Amino acid sequence: MFVKTLAPTDGLMLRLLPVLQQAGQILLDEYQAYCAGQDFDIDEKHDQSPVTQADLKVNAYLLSQLALITPELPVISEESDYSERHQWTRCWMLDPLDGTKEFIHERDEFTINLSLIEQHKTILSVIVVPCEQVVYLGYLNDLPYKYQFTQQNWLQYVVQPRPTEAIQIGLSHNSKDARYQQYIEVIEQHTPVVRREAGSAYKFCMMLEGEIDIYPRFHPTSEWDTSAGQGLLESIGGGLLTLEGKPFIYNQRDTVLNSGFIAFVSPETKRIALETLNNHEINN
């Protein structure tokens, strides 16, 4: 849970805040225009995934602002050229609209993901939720903050014991792969399960809010989909591991594509998540 606190004193975080607020507002305005039926450009990328004018507008804005705040740092963005990324030991990683399909289907579970990568590890994580007018952000070695743009309130995460009556499993909408049901059935042998469906990195925010305990993902993602979420989870004592039990590293592999993963909020849920994954009934 999050409780009210004083504003952080970190200069970079405070310089980012108004930029993040404006980026969230740009995206929210685009979403409202799209839902209102206004003319709206949606194209298809080389991998057949959709890209909208909202992706491109937020990307252009954030690239320009990051160049002013940290001119020494390059940016790996889903919507920009990152062909020289392996030369970068320190860089930003950006997804200007995570959840484009949610956006197109008029579901408000989309986010802006931003993270600072240093030596292949996420050291600063940011997830903006435009439709809720909030941002989750923080450094790896500190408990994360939540800022409410409308109320101008700072809150900070407080670790609390997890209720034991049920395990809350986070799933993407329409997760039809049989492995998800198998995974849930193994947990249900020992404890009740509550399914929580949501899109994009919004599921990581739900984990911070105590609404999801374990988030299994058996389909590929990209580095900009997971970096900020992984950093935020690690900062509260949770984490995100490959199906082989190793944390993702960033800007080091030949591809920006991730394999499947298991995300969890605490050491207790890590144990449950990995024991379930290792059960012989789960076909990885």
Short mmCIF file of C-alpha atoms in Angstrom, two decimals:
data_model
loop_
_atom_site.label_atom_id
_atom_site.label_comp_id
_atom_site.label_asym_id
_atom_site.label_seq_id
_atom_site.Cartn_x
_atom_site.Cartn_y
_atom_site.Cartn_z
CA MET A 1 0.00 0.00 0.00
CA PHE A 2 0.98 3.65 -0.33
CA VAL A 3 0.83 6.30 2.38
CA LYS A 4 1.23 10.06 2.15
CA THR A 5 4.76 11.34 2.48
CA LEU A 6 6.96 14.33 1.77
CA ALA A 7 8.21 14.97 -1.74
CA PRO A 8 11.53 13.30 -2.58
CA THR A 9 14.58 15.51 -2.87
CA ASP A 10 16.14 13.72 -5.82
CA GLY A 11 16.80 16.26 -8.56
CA LEU A 12 16.34 13.96 -11.54
CA MET A 13 13.04 12.64 -10.25
CA LEU A 14 11.71 16.15 -9.66
CA ARG A 15 12.83 17.34 -13.11
CA LEU A 16 11.09 14.37 -14.70
CA LEU A 17 7.79 14.91 -12.89
CA PRO A 18 6.30 17.78 -14.96
CA VAL A 19 7.47 16.08 -18.15
CA LEU A 20 5.75 12.86 -17.14
CA GLN A 21 2.58 14.76 -16.26
CA GLN A 22 2.54 16.43 -19.66
CA ALA A 23 3.26 13.17 -21.47
CA GLY A 24 0.38 11.53 -19.61
CA GLN A 25 -1.90 14.42 -20.53
CA ILE A 26 -0.95 14.18 -24.21
CA LEU A 27 -1.77 10.49 -24.17
CA LEU A 28 -5.03 11.03 -22.28
CA ASP A 29 -6.11 13.73 -24.75
CA GLU A 30 -5.35 11.38 -27.64
CA TYR A 31 -7.36 8.60 -26.01
CA GLN A 32 -10.36 10.83 -25.39
CA ALA A 33 -10.25 12.05 -28.99
CA TYR A 34 -10.08 8.48 -30.25
CA CYS A 35 -12.98 7.35 -28.06
CA ALA A 36 -15.00 10.35 -29.27
CA GLY A 37 -14.66 9.09 -32.83
CA GLN A 38 -12.38 11.82 -34.15
CA ASP A 39 -10.09 11.10 -37.11
CA PHE A 40 -7.24 9.01 -35.80
CA ASP A 41 -4.25 7.41 -37.53
CA ILE A 42 -3.55 3.74 -36.81
CA ASP A 43 -0.83 1.98 -38.80
CA GLU A 44 0.83 -1.41 -38.73
CA LYS A 45 4.52 -1.99 -37.99
CA HIS A 46 6.71 -4.58 -39.67
CA ASP A 47 5.78 -7.15 -37.01
CA GLN A 48 2.06 -6.57 -37.68
CA SER A 49 1.57 -4.86 -34.32
CA PRO A 50 -0.40 -1.60 -34.32
CA VAL A 51 1.08 1.85 -33.85
CA THR A 52 -1.06 4.96 -33.47
CA GLN A 53 -0.59 8.69 -33.70
CA ALA A 54 -0.70 8.69 -29.89
CA ASP A 55 2.39 6.43 -29.69
CA LEU A 56 4.28 8.77 -32.00
CA LYS A 57 3.21 12.03 -30.35
CA VAL A 58 4.18 10.89 -26.86
CA ASN A 59 7.41 9.41 -28.17
CA ALA A 60 8.41 12.67 -29.88
CA TYR A 61 7.58 14.73 -26.81
CA LEU A 62 9.48 12.52 -24.37
CA LEU A 63 12.53 12.21 -26.63
CA SER A 64 12.74 16.00 -26.86
CA GLN A 65 12.39 16.46 -23.09
CA LEU A 66 14.82 13.71 -22.13
CA ALA A 67 17.36 15.30 -24.47
CA LEU A 68 17.03 18.51 -22.43
CA ILE A 69 17.13 16.86 -18.99
CA THR A 70 19.87 14.30 -19.70
CA PRO A 71 21.53 15.23 -23.02
CA GLU A 72 24.32 12.73 -22.36
CA LEU A 73 21.98 9.74 -22.33
CA PRO A 74 20.66 7.99 -25.45
CA VAL A 75 17.18 6.48 -25.50
CA ILE A 76 16.04 3.01 -26.51
CA SER A 77 12.45 3.58 -27.58
CA GLU A 78 9.98 1.20 -29.16
CA GLU A 79 9.18 3.87 -31.73
CA SER A 80 12.72 5.07 -32.56
CA ASP A 81 16.02 3.82 -33.96
CA TYR A 82 18.11 1.98 -31.37
CA SER A 83 20.51 0.16 -33.71
CA GLU A 84 23.58 1.40 -31.81
CA ARG A 85 22.28 0.35 -28.41
CA HIS A 86 25.02 -2.17 -27.64
CA GLN A 87 27.49 0.72 -27.42
CA TRP A 88 25.48 2.25 -24.56
CA THR A 89 26.30 1.30 -20.98
CA ARG A 90 23.84 3.86 -19.61
CA CYS A 91 20.62 4.84 -21.34
CA TRP A 92 16.92 5.43 -21.05
CA MET A 93 14.42 2.77 -22.13
CA LEU A 94 11.01 4.03 -23.26
CA ASP A 95 7.66 2.68 -24.31
CA PRO A 96 5.53 5.78 -25.02
CA LEU A 97 2.32 3.73 -25.12
CA ASP A 98 2.39 0.30 -23.55
CA GLY A 99 -0.97 -1.26 -24.27
CA THR A 100 -1.70 0.03 -27.76
CA LYS A 101 -4.23 -2.77 -28.22
CA GLU A 102 -5.94 -1.78 -24.96
CA PHE A 103 -6.05 1.81 -26.23
CA ILE A 104 -7.58 0.72 -29.55
CA HIS A 105 -10.19 -1.43 -27.77
CA GLU A 106 -11.09 1.59 -25.59
CA ARG A 107 -9.80 0.01 -22.39
CA ASP A 108 -8.06 2.51 -20.15
CA GLU A 109 -5.35 0.08 -18.96
CA PHE A 110 -2.44 1.57 -20.89
CA THR A 111 0.72 3.16 -19.56
CA ILE A 112 3.90 5.05 -20.36
CA ASN A 113 6.98 3.06 -19.33
CA LEU A 114 10.34 4.72 -18.75
CA SER A 115 13.43 3.31 -17.07
CA LEU A 116 17.07 4.22 -16.62
CA ILE A 117 19.42 1.37 -17.50
CA GLU A 118 22.94 1.19 -16.12
CA GLN A 119 25.26 -1.75 -16.82
CA HIS A 120 22.28 -3.80 -18.05
CA LYS A 121 20.23 -3.25 -14.87
CA THR A 122 17.21 -1.03 -14.22
CA ILE A 123 18.14 1.59 -11.62
CA LEU A 124 15.22 4.04 -11.98
CA SER A 125 11.70 2.99 -12.94
CA VAL A 126 8.67 5.01 -14.04
CA ILE A 127 5.15 3.89 -15.01
CA VAL A 128 2.59 6.60 -15.82
CA VAL A 129 -1.13 5.68 -15.83
CA PRO A 130 -2.73 8.53 -17.81
CA CYS A 131 -6.37 7.63 -17.17
CA GLU A 132 -5.78 7.62 -13.41
CA GLN A 133 -3.52 10.70 -13.48
CA VAL A 134 -0.83 8.94 -11.42
CA VAL A 135 2.78 7.92 -11.81
CA TYR A 136 4.72 5.21 -9.98
CA LEU A 137 8.44 5.88 -9.81
CA GLY A 138 11.51 5.11 -7.79
CA TYR A 139 15.08 3.95 -7.57
CA LEU A 140 16.05 0.34 -7.18
CA ASN A 141 17.40 0.73 -3.64
CA ASP A 142 14.50 2.73 -2.24
CA LEU A 143 10.80 2.05 -1.76
CA PRO A 144 8.87 3.50 -4.73
CA TYR A 145 6.75 6.61 -4.79
CA LYS A 146 3.33 7.28 -6.23
CA TYR A 147 2.42 10.80 -7.30
CA GLN A 148 -1.16 11.92 -7.92
CA PHE A 149 -1.03 14.65 -10.53
CA THR A 150 -4.49 16.09 -9.87
CA GLN A 151 -4.19 16.23 -6.07
CA GLN A 152 -0.43 16.95 -6.17
CA ASN A 153 0.09 14.33 -3.47
CA TRP A 154 3.23 12.27 -2.89
CA LEU A 155 2.83 8.79 -1.44
CA GLN A 156 5.40 6.09 -0.71
CA TYR A 157 5.09 2.33 -0.64
CA VAL A 158 4.83 0.60 2.73
CA VAL A 159 5.49 -3.12 2.97
CA GLN A 160 2.62 -5.00 4.61
CA PRO A 161 1.92 -8.69 5.20
CA ARG A 162 -0.08 -10.29 2.42
CA PRO A 163 -3.51 -11.67 3.37
CA THR A 164 -3.37 -15.45 3.17
CA GLU A 165 -6.92 -16.31 2.11
CA ALA A 166 -6.23 -16.35 -1.65
CA ILE A 167 -3.53 -15.86 -4.27
CA GLN A 168 -4.32 -13.13 -6.78
CA ILE A 169 -3.10 -14.06 -10.26
CA GLY A 170 -2.64 -11.35 -12.89
CA LEU A 171 -3.48 -12.25 -16.48
CA SER A 172 -3.79 -10.38 -19.73
CA HIS A 173 -7.25 -10.10 -21.23
CA ASN A 174 -8.32 -13.22 -23.12
CA SER A 175 -5.38 -15.37 -21.96
CA LYS A 176 -6.47 -18.54 -23.76
CA ASP A 177 -3.19 -20.48 -23.65
CA ALA A 178 -3.77 -23.68 -21.68
CA ARG A 179 -0.62 -23.08 -19.64
CA TYR A 180 -2.28 -20.26 -17.72
CA GLN A 181 -5.14 -22.48 -16.64
CA GLN A 182 -2.67 -25.26 -15.77
CA TYR A 183 -0.67 -22.81 -13.68
CA ILE A 184 -3.77 -21.68 -11.80
CA GLU A 185 -4.97 -25.23 -11.24
CA VAL A 186 -1.69 -26.21 -9.59
CA ILE A 187 -1.97 -23.30 -7.13
CA GLU A 188 -5.62 -24.13 -6.48
CA GLN A 189 -4.55 -27.50 -5.13
CA HIS A 190 -3.23 -25.63 -2.08
CA THR A 191 -5.03 -22.28 -1.88
CA PRO A 192 -7.92 -20.38 -3.49
CA VAL A 193 -7.09 -18.25 -6.53
CA VAL A 194 -8.54 -14.92 -7.63
CA ARG A 195 -8.02 -14.04 -11.31
CA ARG A 196 -7.31 -10.41 -12.17
CA GLU A 197 -7.33 -9.49 -15.85
CA ALA A 198 -5.72 -6.29 -17.07
CA GLY A 199 -3.64 -4.99 -19.94
CA SER A 200 -0.07 -3.82 -20.38
CA ALA A 201 2.28 -2.79 -17.59
CA TYR A 202 -0.80 -1.71 -15.67
CA LYS A 203 -0.59 -5.16 -14.07
CA PHE A 204 2.67 -4.12 -12.40
CA CYS A 205 0.86 -1.13 -10.89
CA MET A 206 -1.84 -3.47 -9.59
CA MET A 207 0.91 -5.53 -7.95
CA LEU A 208 2.17 -2.43 -6.15
CA GLU A 209 -1.39 -1.71 -5.03
CA GLY A 210 -1.85 -5.20 -3.55
CA GLU A 211 -4.31 -6.32 -6.24
CA ILE A 212 -2.06 -8.96 -7.87
CA ASP A 213 0.37 -11.31 -6.11
CA ILE A 214 1.77 -13.30 -9.05
CA TYR A 215 1.83 -12.44 -12.75
CA PRO A 216 2.77 -15.33 -15.06
CA ARG A 217 3.57 -14.55 -18.69
CA PHE A 218 4.10 -17.39 -21.16
CA HIS A 219 4.20 -15.19 -24.27
CA PRO A 220 7.01 -12.91 -25.52
CA THR A 221 7.31 -9.28 -24.49
CA SER A 222 9.97 -6.66 -25.20
CA GLU A 223 12.50 -5.10 -22.87
CA TRP A 224 10.60 -1.81 -22.67
CA ASP A 225 7.50 -3.73 -21.53
CA THR A 226 9.18 -5.16 -18.42
CA SER A 227 12.13 -3.00 -17.38
CA ALA A 228 10.23 -0.43 -15.31
CA GLY A 229 7.93 -3.03 -13.78
CA GLN A 230 10.82 -5.27 -12.84
CA GLY A 231 12.66 -2.40 -11.18
CA LEU A 232 9.62 -1.37 -9.16
CA LEU A 233 8.95 -4.93 -8.01
CA GLU A 234 12.57 -5.49 -7.04
CA SER A 235 12.49 -2.31 -4.97
CA ILE A 236 9.69 -3.72 -2.76
CA GLY A 237 11.27 -7.15 -2.28
CA GLY A 238 9.59 -8.85 -5.23
CA GLY A 239 10.90 -9.39 -8.70
CA LEU A 240 10.58 -10.71 -12.20
CA LEU A 241 12.33 -13.88 -13.37
CA THR A 242 12.59 -15.80 -16.60
CA LEU A 243 10.96 -19.22 -16.71
CA GLU A 244 14.44 -20.53 -15.93
CA GLY A 245 14.51 -18.51 -12.70
CA LYS A 246 16.87 -15.68 -13.71
CA PRO A 247 16.13 -11.93 -13.66
CA PHE A 248 16.00 -10.18 -17.03
CA ILE A 249 19.01 -8.11 -17.98
CA TYR A 250 18.65 -5.18 -20.35
CA ASN A 251 20.39 -3.86 -23.45
CA GLN A 252 22.78 -6.78 -23.61
CA ARG A 253 21.12 -9.57 -25.61
CA ASP A 254 21.06 -9.71 -29.41
CA THR A 255 17.32 -9.10 -29.42
CA VAL A 256 15.09 -6.79 -27.39
CA LEU A 257 12.51 -9.58 -27.19
CA ASN A 258 11.97 -11.27 -23.83
CA SER A 259 11.02 -14.84 -23.22
CA GLY A 260 8.24 -15.69 -20.77
CA PHE A 261 8.49 -14.64 -17.14
CA ILE A 262 7.03 -14.89 -13.66
CA ALA A 263 6.56 -11.69 -11.65
CA PHE A 264 5.88 -11.67 -7.91
CA VAL A 265 5.56 -9.16 -5.07
CA SER A 266 7.41 -10.81 -2.17
CA PRO A 267 9.69 -13.68 -1.16
CA GLU A 268 6.60 -15.69 -0.14
CA THR A 269 4.89 -15.28 -3.50
CA LYS A 270 8.21 -15.96 -5.25
CA ARG A 271 8.32 -19.36 -3.57
CA ILE A 272 4.75 -20.13 -4.58
CA ALA A 273 5.32 -18.87 -8.12
CA LEU A 274 8.45 -20.92 -8.73
CA GLU A 275 7.19 -24.06 -7.03
CA THR A 276 4.13 -23.90 -9.26
CA LEU A 277 6.23 -23.30 -12.34
CA ASN A 278 8.43 -26.28 -11.54
CA ASN A 279 5.45 -28.57 -11.07
CA HIS A 280 5.51 -31.29 -13.70
CA GLU A 281 2.03 -30.37 -14.87
CA ILE A 282 3.22 -27.03 -16.23
CA ASN A 283 4.48 -27.37 -19.79
CA ASN A 284 6.99 -24.60 -20.40
#
